[in-house]
mmCIF file of C-alpha atoms in Angstrom:
data_model
loop_
_atom_site.group_PDB
_atom_site.id
_atom_site.type_symbol
_atom_site.label_atom_id
_atom_site.label_comp_id
_atom_site.label_asym_id
_atom_site.label_seq_id
_atom_site.Cartn_x
_atom_site.Cartn_y
_atom_site.Cartn_z
ATOM 1 C CA UNK A 1 -24.202 65.766 -28.887
ATOM 2 C CA UNK A 2 -23.056 63.630 -25.994
ATOM 3 C CA UNK A 3 -19.475 62.416 -26.118
ATOM 4 C CA UNK A 4 -20.138 59.487 -23.755
ATOM 5 C CA UNK A 5 -19.920 55.948 -25.200
ATOM 6 C CA UNK A 6 -20.616 52.486 -23.821
ATOM 7 C CA UNK A 7 -17.726 50.315 -22.684
ATOM 8 C CA UNK A 8 -18.303 48.034 -25.683
ATOM 9 C CA UNK A 9 -18.075 51.052 -28.040
ATOM 10 C CA UNK A 10 -14.949 52.231 -26.297
ATOM 11 C CA UNK A 11 -13.307 48.801 -26.470
ATOM 12 C CA UNK A 12 -14.920 46.583 -29.102
ATOM 13 C CA UNK A 13 -12.192 43.971 -28.643
ATOM 14 C CA UNK A 14 -13.262 42.961 -25.149
ATOM 15 C CA UNK A 15 -15.968 40.639 -26.465
ATOM 16 C CA UNK A 16 -13.565 38.966 -28.849
ATOM 17 C CA UNK A 17 -11.095 38.543 -25.983
ATOM 18 C CA UNK A 18 -13.714 36.937 -23.799
ATOM 19 C CA UNK A 19 -14.723 34.530 -26.568
ATOM 20 C CA UNK A 20 -11.074 33.675 -27.179
ATOM 21 C CA UNK A 21 -10.595 32.993 -23.451
ATOM 22 C CA UNK A 22 -13.665 30.756 -23.361
ATOM 23 C CA UNK A 23 -12.483 28.960 -26.472
ATOM 24 C CA UNK A 24 -9.113 28.322 -24.851
ATOM 25 C CA UNK A 25 -10.742 26.950 -21.704
ATOM 26 C CA UNK A 26 -13.046 24.698 -23.686
ATOM 27 C CA UNK A 27 -10.151 23.498 -25.817
ATOM 28 C CA UNK A 28 -8.073 22.754 -22.729
ATOM 29 C CA UNK A 29 -10.969 20.844 -21.152
ATOM 30 C CA UNK A 30 -11.381 18.786 -24.317
ATOM 31 C CA UNK A 31 -7.659 18.026 -24.375
ATOM 32 C CA UNK A 32 -7.800 16.913 -20.735
ATOM 33 C CA UNK A 33 -10.853 14.765 -21.425
ATOM 34 C CA UNK A 34 -9.099 13.268 -24.446
ATOM 35 C CA UNK A 35 -6.124 12.394 -22.251
ATOM 36 C CA UNK A 36 -8.448 10.828 -19.697
ATOM 37 C CA UNK A 37 -10.160 8.723 -22.370
ATOM 38 C CA UNK A 38 -6.800 7.455 -23.593
ATOM 39 C CA UNK A 39 -5.346 6.720 -20.156
ATOM 40 C CA UNK A 40 -8.385 5.707 -18.040
ATOM 41 C CA UNK A 41 -6.819 7.175 -14.863
ATOM 42 C CA UNK A 42 -8.507 4.745 -12.456
ATOM 43 C CA UNK A 43 -8.064 1.638 -14.651
ATOM 44 C CA UNK A 44 -11.828 1.098 -14.635
ATOM 45 C CA UNK A 45 -12.029 -0.572 -18.029
ATOM 46 C CA UNK A 46 -14.763 1.877 -19.036
ATOM 47 C CA UNK A 47 -12.274 3.892 -21.091
ATOM 48 C CA UNK A 48 -8.617 3.610 -22.011
ATOM 49 C CA UNK A 49 -6.916 2.992 -25.335
ATOM 50 C CA UNK A 50 -3.269 2.755 -24.291
ATOM 51 C CA UNK A 51 -3.368 -0.668 -22.654
ATOM 52 C CA UNK A 52 -1.666 0.401 -19.408
ATOM 53 C CA UNK A 53 -1.957 -2.232 -16.674
ATOM 54 C CA UNK A 54 -2.446 -1.362 -13.017
ATOM 55 C CA UNK A 55 -2.339 1.640 -10.725
ATOM 56 C CA UNK A 56 -0.098 2.957 -7.970
ATOM 57 C CA UNK A 57 -1.720 4.563 -4.954
ATOM 58 C CA UNK A 58 -3.014 3.544 -1.533
ATOM 59 C CA UNK A 59 -6.608 4.772 -1.885
ATOM 60 C CA UNK A 60 -8.165 1.329 -1.632
ATOM 61 C CA UNK A 61 -11.697 2.574 -2.431
ATOM 62 C CA UNK A 62 -10.284 3.576 -5.838
ATOM 63 C CA UNK A 63 -7.627 0.937 -6.497
ATOM 64 C CA UNK A 64 -10.090 -1.902 -5.882
ATOM 65 C CA UNK A 65 -11.536 -1.218 -9.346
ATOM 66 C CA UNK A 66 -8.251 -2.067 -11.051
ATOM 67 C CA UNK A 67 -7.901 -5.269 -9.037
ATOM 68 C CA UNK A 68 -11.541 -6.283 -9.436
ATOM 69 C CA UNK A 69 -11.427 -6.224 -13.228
ATOM 70 C CA UNK A 70 -8.032 -7.899 -13.613
ATOM 71 C CA UNK A 71 -8.589 -11.040 -15.741
ATOM 72 C CA UNK A 72 -5.525 -12.723 -14.222
ATOM 73 C CA UNK A 73 -7.546 -13.579 -11.109
ATOM 74 C CA UNK A 74 -10.547 -15.888 -10.935
ATOM 75 C CA UNK A 75 -11.252 -15.775 -7.194
ATOM 76 C CA UNK A 76 -11.699 -12.879 -4.785
ATOM 77 C CA UNK A 77 -11.477 -11.909 -1.118
ATOM 78 C CA UNK A 78 -13.989 -9.261 -0.085
ATOM 79 C CA UNK A 79 -13.951 -7.173 3.080
ATOM 80 C CA UNK A 80 -12.562 -4.147 4.863
ATOM 81 C CA UNK A 81 -9.238 -3.979 6.707
ATOM 82 C CA UNK A 82 -10.303 -6.952 8.855
ATOM 83 C CA UNK A 83 -9.769 -9.010 5.688
ATOM 84 C CA UNK A 84 -6.501 -7.310 4.752
ATOM 85 C CA UNK A 85 -4.106 -9.850 6.248
ATOM 86 C CA UNK A 86 -5.621 -12.764 4.330
ATOM 87 C CA UNK A 87 -2.904 -13.253 1.747
ATOM 88 C CA UNK A 88 -4.213 -14.121 -1.728
ATOM 89 C CA UNK A 89 -0.944 -15.764 -2.767
ATOM 90 C CA UNK A 90 -1.263 -18.231 0.130
ATOM 91 C CA UNK A 91 -4.819 -19.128 -0.844
ATOM 92 C CA UNK A 92 -3.787 -19.450 -4.477
ATOM 93 C CA UNK A 93 -1.002 -21.889 -3.602
ATOM 94 C CA UNK A 94 -3.302 -23.931 -1.386
ATOM 95 C CA UNK A 95 -6.244 -24.139 -3.793
ATOM 96 C CA UNK A 96 -4.908 -23.842 -7.329
ATOM 97 C CA UNK A 97 -7.156 -20.805 -7.878
ATOM 98 C CA UNK A 98 -5.902 -17.274 -8.527
ATOM 99 C CA UNK A 99 -7.041 -15.008 -5.696
ATOM 100 C CA UNK A 100 -7.145 -11.219 -5.596
ATOM 101 C CA UNK A 101 -7.602 -9.036 -2.504
ATOM 102 C CA UNK A 102 -10.492 -6.579 -2.813
ATOM 103 C CA UNK A 103 -10.366 -5.246 0.746
ATOM 104 C CA UNK A 104 -11.058 -1.557 1.280
ATOM 105 C CA UNK A 105 -9.909 0.302 4.373
ATOM 106 C CA UNK A 106 -13.040 1.320 6.262
ATOM 107 C CA UNK A 107 -15.226 -0.198 3.558
ATOM 108 C CA UNK A 108 -18.882 -0.534 4.557
ATOM 109 C CA UNK A 109 -20.962 -3.515 3.396
ATOM 110 C CA UNK A 110 -22.822 -1.475 0.758
ATOM 111 C CA UNK A 111 -19.482 -0.369 -0.681
ATOM 112 C CA UNK A 112 -18.070 -3.885 -0.610
ATOM 113 C CA UNK A 113 -21.159 -5.095 -2.443
ATOM 114 C CA UNK A 114 -20.640 -2.439 -5.126
ATOM 115 C CA UNK A 115 -17.096 -3.743 -5.652
ATOM 116 C CA UNK A 116 -18.343 -7.335 -5.708
ATOM 117 C CA UNK A 117 -20.947 -6.456 -8.330
ATOM 118 C CA UNK A 118 -18.213 -4.765 -10.382
ATOM 119 C CA UNK A 119 -16.034 -7.863 -10.008
ATOM 120 C CA UNK A 120 -18.826 -10.158 -11.179
ATOM 121 C CA UNK A 121 -19.548 -7.966 -14.193
ATOM 122 C CA UNK A 122 -15.908 -8.289 -15.200
ATOM 123 C CA UNK A 123 -15.572 -12.055 -14.602
ATOM 124 C CA UNK A 124 -17.882 -14.434 -16.395
ATOM 125 C CA UNK A 125 -16.125 -17.357 -14.737
ATOM 126 C CA UNK A 126 -15.581 -17.215 -10.969
ATOM 127 C CA UNK A 127 -13.592 -19.901 -9.179
ATOM 128 C CA UNK A 128 -14.437 -18.954 -5.591
ATOM 129 C CA UNK A 129 -15.509 -16.097 -3.364
ATOM 130 C CA UNK A 130 -14.371 -15.356 0.196
ATOM 131 C CA UNK A 131 -16.206 -12.757 2.291
ATOM 132 C CA UNK A 132 -14.903 -11.435 5.615
ATOM 133 C CA UNK A 133 -18.031 -10.202 7.406
ATOM 134 C CA UNK A 134 -17.247 -7.899 10.323
ATOM 135 C CA UNK A 135 -20.037 -6.665 12.691
ATOM 136 C CA UNK A 136 -21.153 -3.962 10.239
ATOM 137 C CA UNK A 137 -22.864 -6.732 8.237
ATOM 138 C CA UNK A 138 -25.114 -7.392 11.240
ATOM 139 C CA UNK A 139 -26.884 -4.021 11.122
ATOM 140 C CA UNK A 140 -30.673 -4.289 11.096
ATOM 141 C CA UNK A 141 -31.129 -1.206 8.906
ATOM 142 C CA UNK A 142 -28.993 0.601 6.384
ATOM 143 C CA UNK A 143 -27.699 3.971 7.475
ATOM 144 C CA UNK A 144 -29.423 6.842 5.707
ATOM 145 C CA UNK A 145 -26.182 8.788 5.709
ATOM 146 C CA UNK A 146 -23.008 6.773 5.532
ATOM 147 C CA UNK A 147 -19.845 7.968 7.175
ATOM 148 C CA UNK A 148 -16.342 6.625 6.955
ATOM 149 C CA UNK A 149 -14.063 6.854 3.937
ATOM 150 C CA UNK A 150 -15.742 8.553 0.926
ATOM 151 C CA UNK A 151 -16.724 6.008 -1.688
ATOM 152 C CA UNK A 152 -16.647 6.647 -5.474
ATOM 153 C CA UNK A 153 -19.951 5.103 -6.577
ATOM 154 C CA UNK A 154 -19.357 6.620 -10.022
ATOM 155 C CA UNK A 155 -16.321 4.363 -10.442
ATOM 156 C CA UNK A 156 -18.232 1.118 -9.920
ATOM 157 C CA UNK A 157 -21.623 1.767 -11.515
ATOM 158 C CA UNK A 158 -22.388 0.967 -15.132
ATOM 159 C CA UNK A 159 -22.459 4.518 -16.515
ATOM 160 C CA UNK A 160 -19.578 5.601 -18.732
ATOM 161 C CA UNK A 161 -20.981 9.134 -18.888
ATOM 162 C CA UNK A 162 -21.033 9.534 -15.102
ATOM 163 C CA UNK A 163 -17.484 8.236 -14.990
ATOM 164 C CA UNK A 164 -16.293 10.577 -17.744
ATOM 165 C CA UNK A 165 -17.753 13.631 -15.986
ATOM 166 C CA UNK A 166 -15.635 12.828 -12.916
ATOM 167 C CA UNK A 167 -12.439 12.819 -14.965
ATOM 168 C CA UNK A 168 -12.192 16.604 -15.249
ATOM 169 C CA UNK A 169 -10.529 17.056 -11.891
ATOM 170 C CA UNK A 170 -7.066 17.562 -10.457
ATOM 171 C CA UNK A 171 -7.248 14.181 -8.759
ATOM 172 C CA UNK A 172 -8.030 12.419 -12.044
ATOM 173 C CA UNK A 173 -5.198 14.268 -13.782
ATOM 174 C CA UNK A 174 -2.805 13.178 -11.046
ATOM 175 C CA UNK A 175 -3.897 9.561 -11.417
ATOM 176 C CA UNK A 176 -3.594 9.825 -15.196
ATOM 177 C CA UNK A 177 0.056 10.886 -14.985
ATOM 178 C CA UNK A 178 0.711 8.087 -12.474
ATOM 179 C CA UNK A 179 -0.690 5.641 -15.024
ATOM 180 C CA UNK A 180 1.361 7.163 -17.837
ATOM 181 C CA UNK A 181 4.497 6.722 -15.709
ATOM 182 C CA UNK A 182 3.546 3.064 -15.181
ATOM 183 C CA UNK A 183 3.066 2.638 -18.932
ATOM 184 C CA UNK A 184 6.486 4.165 -19.607
ATOM 185 C CA UNK A 185 8.134 1.876 -17.076
ATOM 186 C CA UNK A 186 9.138 4.758 -14.816
ATOM 187 C CA UNK A 187 6.856 3.825 -11.945
ATOM 188 C CA UNK A 188 6.013 0.359 -10.610
ATOM 189 C CA UNK A 189 2.374 -0.593 -10.288
ATOM 190 C CA UNK A 190 1.002 -1.846 -7.011
ATOM 191 C CA UNK A 191 1.010 -5.544 -6.249
ATOM 192 C CA UNK A 192 -1.643 -6.782 -8.725
ATOM 193 C CA UNK A 193 -3.171 -9.205 -6.206
ATOM 194 C CA UNK A 194 -3.767 -6.307 -3.806
ATOM 195 C CA UNK A 195 -2.003 -7.666 -0.727
ATOM 196 C CA UNK A 196 -0.579 -5.003 1.591
ATOM 197 C CA UNK A 197 0.368 -5.926 5.151
ATOM 198 C CA UNK A 198 -0.596 -3.417 7.813
ATOM 199 C CA UNK A 199 2.238 -4.781 9.913
ATOM 200 C CA UNK A 200 4.419 -2.414 7.891
ATOM 201 C CA UNK A 201 2.866 0.430 9.886
ATOM 202 C CA UNK A 202 1.782 -1.526 12.995
ATOM 203 C CA UNK A 203 4.829 -3.737 13.602
ATOM 204 C CA UNK A 204 4.559 -6.872 15.753
ATOM 205 C CA UNK A 205 5.031 -6.347 19.474
ATOM 206 C CA UNK A 206 2.654 -3.396 19.651
ATOM 207 C CA UNK A 207 -0.978 -3.417 20.744
ATOM 208 C CA UNK A 208 -3.049 -0.256 20.328
ATOM 209 C CA UNK A 209 -6.007 0.232 22.665
ATOM 210 C CA UNK A 210 -8.327 1.217 19.805
ATOM 211 C CA UNK A 211 -10.828 -0.341 17.406
ATOM 212 C CA UNK A 212 -13.457 -1.857 19.672
ATOM 213 C CA UNK A 213 -15.860 -3.686 17.302
ATOM 214 C CA UNK A 214 -19.083 -1.849 16.514
ATOM 215 C CA UNK A 215 -21.685 -4.491 17.274
ATOM 216 C CA UNK A 216 -25.221 -3.313 16.494
ATOM 217 C CA UNK A 217 -27.448 -2.164 19.329
ATOM 218 C CA UNK A 218 -29.760 -5.017 20.422
ATOM 219 C CA UNK A 219 -33.313 -4.746 19.093
ATOM 220 C CA UNK A 220 -36.601 -5.334 20.867
ATOM 221 C CA UNK A 221 -38.352 -7.789 18.577
ATOM 222 C CA UNK A 222 -37.393 -11.214 17.251
ATOM 223 C CA UNK A 223 -38.619 -10.166 13.808
ATOM 224 C CA UNK A 224 -36.262 -7.203 13.723
ATOM 225 C CA UNK A 225 -33.419 -9.347 15.058
ATOM 226 C CA UNK A 226 -33.738 -11.588 11.993
ATOM 227 C CA UNK A 227 -33.611 -8.642 9.566
ATOM 228 C CA UNK A 228 -30.215 -7.994 7.969
ATOM 229 C CA UNK A 229 -30.468 -5.854 4.808
ATOM 230 C CA UNK A 230 -26.746 -6.045 4.035
ATOM 231 C CA UNK A 231 -26.756 -9.837 4.244
ATOM 232 C CA UNK A 232 -29.894 -9.939 2.081
ATOM 233 C CA UNK A 233 -28.085 -7.859 -0.553
ATOM 234 C CA UNK A 234 -25.101 -10.222 -0.364
ATOM 235 C CA UNK A 235 -27.440 -13.171 -0.859
ATOM 236 C CA UNK A 236 -28.810 -11.595 -4.032
ATOM 237 C CA UNK A 237 -25.317 -11.249 -5.500
ATOM 238 C CA UNK A 238 -24.230 -14.738 -4.452
ATOM 239 C CA UNK A 239 -27.317 -16.138 -6.178
ATOM 240 C CA UNK A 240 -25.970 -14.695 -9.441
ATOM 241 C CA UNK A 241 -23.026 -17.090 -9.222
ATOM 242 C CA UNK A 242 -23.210 -20.491 -10.818
ATOM 243 C CA UNK A 243 -24.489 -23.140 -8.429
ATOM 244 C CA UNK A 244 -21.112 -24.874 -8.253
ATOM 245 C CA UNK A 245 -19.077 -21.780 -7.315
ATOM 246 C CA UNK A 246 -17.890 -22.200 -3.714
ATOM 247 C CA UNK A 247 -18.375 -19.340 -1.263
ATOM 248 C CA UNK A 248 -16.707 -19.109 2.139
ATOM 249 C CA UNK A 249 -17.896 -16.502 4.629
ATOM 250 C CA UNK A 250 -15.783 -15.849 7.702
ATOM 251 C CA UNK A 251 -16.319 -13.694 10.765
ATOM 252 C CA UNK A 252 -12.866 -12.249 11.501
ATOM 253 C CA UNK A 253 -11.407 -12.762 14.975
ATOM 254 C CA UNK A 254 -11.414 -9.946 17.507
ATOM 255 C CA UNK A 255 -9.520 -9.670 20.778
ATOM 256 C CA UNK A 256 -11.172 -11.995 23.320
ATOM 257 C CA UNK A 257 -12.359 -9.190 25.615
ATOM 258 C CA UNK A 258 -14.623 -7.924 22.799
ATOM 259 C CA UNK A 259 -16.356 -11.253 22.125
ATOM 260 C CA UNK A 260 -20.027 -11.098 23.246
ATOM 261 C CA UNK A 261 -20.567 -12.907 26.534
ATOM 262 C CA UNK A 262 -22.881 -15.951 26.429
ATOM 263 C CA UNK A 263 -26.392 -15.230 27.626
ATOM 264 C CA UNK A 264 -26.291 -11.519 26.807
ATOM 265 C CA UNK A 265 -28.433 -9.639 24.315
ATOM 266 C CA UNK A 266 -25.304 -8.900 22.299
ATOM 267 C CA UNK A 267 -24.555 -12.628 22.073
ATOM 268 C CA UNK A 268 -28.115 -13.294 20.894
ATOM 269 C CA UNK A 269 -27.642 -10.629 18.210
ATOM 270 C CA UNK A 270 -24.375 -12.245 17.150
ATOM 271 C CA UNK A 271 -25.982 -15.685 16.924
ATOM 272 C CA UNK A 272 -28.798 -14.335 14.746
ATOM 273 C CA UNK A 273 -26.307 -12.662 12.416
ATOM 274 C CA UNK A 274 -24.198 -15.825 12.218
ATOM 275 C CA UNK A 275 -27.292 -17.811 11.280
ATOM 276 C CA UNK A 276 -28.129 -15.365 8.496
ATOM 277 C CA UNK A 277 -24.577 -15.475 7.134
ATOM 278 C CA UNK A 278 -24.539 -19.275 7.259
ATOM 279 C CA UNK A 279 -27.758 -19.350 5.265
ATOM 280 C CA UNK A 280 -26.062 -17.439 2.404
ATOM 281 C CA UNK A 281 -23.826 -20.428 1.644
ATOM 282 C CA UNK A 282 -26.248 -23.197 2.558
ATOM 283 C CA UNK A 283 -26.453 -25.890 -0.121
ATOM 284 C CA UNK A 284 -23.427 -24.680 -2.068
ATOM 285 C CA UNK A 285 -20.750 -27.312 -2.698
ATOM 286 C CA UNK A 286 -17.346 -26.759 -1.096
ATOM 287 C CA UNK A 287 -18.719 -23.759 0.782
ATOM 288 C CA UNK A 288 -18.661 -22.907 4.469
ATOM 289 C CA UNK A 289 -19.375 -20.372 7.178
ATOM 290 C CA UNK A 290 -16.675 -20.016 9.831
ATOM 291 C CA UNK A 291 -16.787 -17.710 12.840
ATOM 292 C CA UNK A 292 -13.318 -16.954 14.149
ATOM 293 C CA UNK A 293 -14.766 -14.495 16.630
ATOM 294 C CA UNK A 294 -14.366 -16.699 19.667
ATOM 295 C CA UNK A 295 -12.835 -16.454 23.109
ATOM 296 C CA UNK A 296 -9.916 -18.869 23.189
ATOM 297 C CA UNK A 297 -6.208 -19.026 23.873
ATOM 298 C CA UNK A 298 -5.345 -17.539 20.503
ATOM 299 C CA UNK A 299 -7.634 -14.530 20.802
ATOM 300 C CA UNK A 300 -6.606 -13.816 24.411
ATOM 301 C CA UNK A 301 -3.004 -13.303 23.321
ATOM 302 C CA UNK A 302 -2.358 -9.613 22.605
ATOM 303 C CA UNK A 303 0.633 -10.603 20.488
ATOM 304 C CA UNK A 304 -1.851 -11.903 17.911
ATOM 305 C CA UNK A 305 -3.468 -8.481 17.435
ATOM 306 C CA UNK A 306 -2.471 -4.970 16.392
ATOM 307 C CA UNK A 307 -5.597 -3.630 18.132
ATOM 308 C CA UNK A 308 -8.985 -5.012 19.146
ATOM 309 C CA UNK A 309 -10.035 -5.960 15.592
ATOM 310 C CA UNK A 310 -6.880 -6.206 13.470
ATOM 311 C CA UNK A 311 -5.201 -9.588 13.803
ATOM 312 C CA UNK A 312 -1.627 -10.453 12.919
ATOM 313 C CA UNK A 313 0.017 -12.981 10.615
ATOM 314 C CA UNK A 314 -0.225 -16.082 12.878
ATOM 315 C CA UNK A 315 -4.028 -15.799 12.957
ATOM 316 C CA UNK A 316 -4.168 -14.883 9.272
ATOM 317 C CA UNK A 317 -2.307 -18.102 8.405
ATOM 318 C CA UNK A 318 -4.838 -20.179 10.362
ATOM 319 C CA UNK A 319 -7.710 -18.367 8.646
ATOM 320 C CA UNK A 320 -6.166 -19.070 5.240
ATOM 321 C CA UNK A 321 -5.855 -22.743 6.163
ATOM 322 C CA UNK A 322 -9.504 -22.835 7.210
ATOM 323 C CA UNK A 323 -10.622 -21.181 3.983
ATOM 324 C CA UNK A 324 -8.538 -23.556 1.862
ATOM 325 C CA UNK A 325 -9.889 -26.568 3.765
ATOM 326 C CA UNK A 326 -13.450 -25.297 3.275
ATOM 327 C CA UNK A 327 -12.931 -24.854 -0.469
ATOM 328 C CA UNK A 328 -11.869 -28.473 -0.545
ATOM 329 C CA UNK A 329 -14.198 -30.131 1.990
ATOM 330 C CA UNK A 330 -17.033 -27.669 2.516
ATOM 331 C CA UNK A 331 -18.841 -27.795 5.842
ATOM 332 C CA UNK A 332 -16.943 -30.942 6.861
ATOM 333 C CA UNK A 333 -13.611 -29.080 6.755
ATOM 334 C CA UNK A 334 -11.460 -29.345 9.850
ATOM 335 C CA UNK A 335 -10.956 -25.853 11.234
ATOM 336 C CA UNK A 336 -7.902 -25.480 13.459
ATOM 337 C CA UNK A 337 -8.397 -22.372 15.554
#
């Protein structure tokens, strides 16, 4: 008779040990998921039972969700970092509305539109919308593969299940404990209106030779030149607003040397894009399209810029004044720039 035995015969407890290990892992995962459901680590409003308000991190693609659903604000500023210096508190004081900054560093138009859609789903009443449209809005076709800062589509879509699946991660756990610390009063939340000045890291008096605006390559046909899929998508969302909600679209200023020269193909492209953006707000009361991307004394002064596309406070104040005037007087607003 053979004396050999299988490993399971030799050690019958190994199977029970494996099952116990799996049970422990599953139990731990369920505990983590339970914590995530209670805390809602990204303050999305999809989950959360503890009533913690706000977040505390600088990942603007993530923190925009908390700001976009905040019921304390009834007006929004949309854009990437070229909108960042528009101070919501200044617009709020000038208009009587309550503005929130929804800028995202490196945010592409498709991503900004996802945040805008999320904002509209969380605000039945909207007082005003401001959109800072940099040259990326002038693209004639959407990129098949988007670069830049990774964007959490799962955070802004409608699916709770997709969101919940993403919560079993070290990043989500980290954000959950940040939120718990906020709830316990041990950690301050970020400025609820979302304003963060980049002059904290790019102090006045410095000009960096970076950030040349990415104007789209000129196209061959007039038909293609009039095609702007990102602007068309913006139009669809704006049409969801009530007819009396004012919308102001601005083209942020860039350093004068980057402004397209009159008579060039690039200038013709810019004019076509401006016309499409202006059409988005056409017929809306107290609405306006303003292009601050001009060659003038203000934009020739390097002191007014941190680099070729990021303007400083003096220009931001003038932009805020133009927006406030537009929300009062519409297309007849006096724009001082």
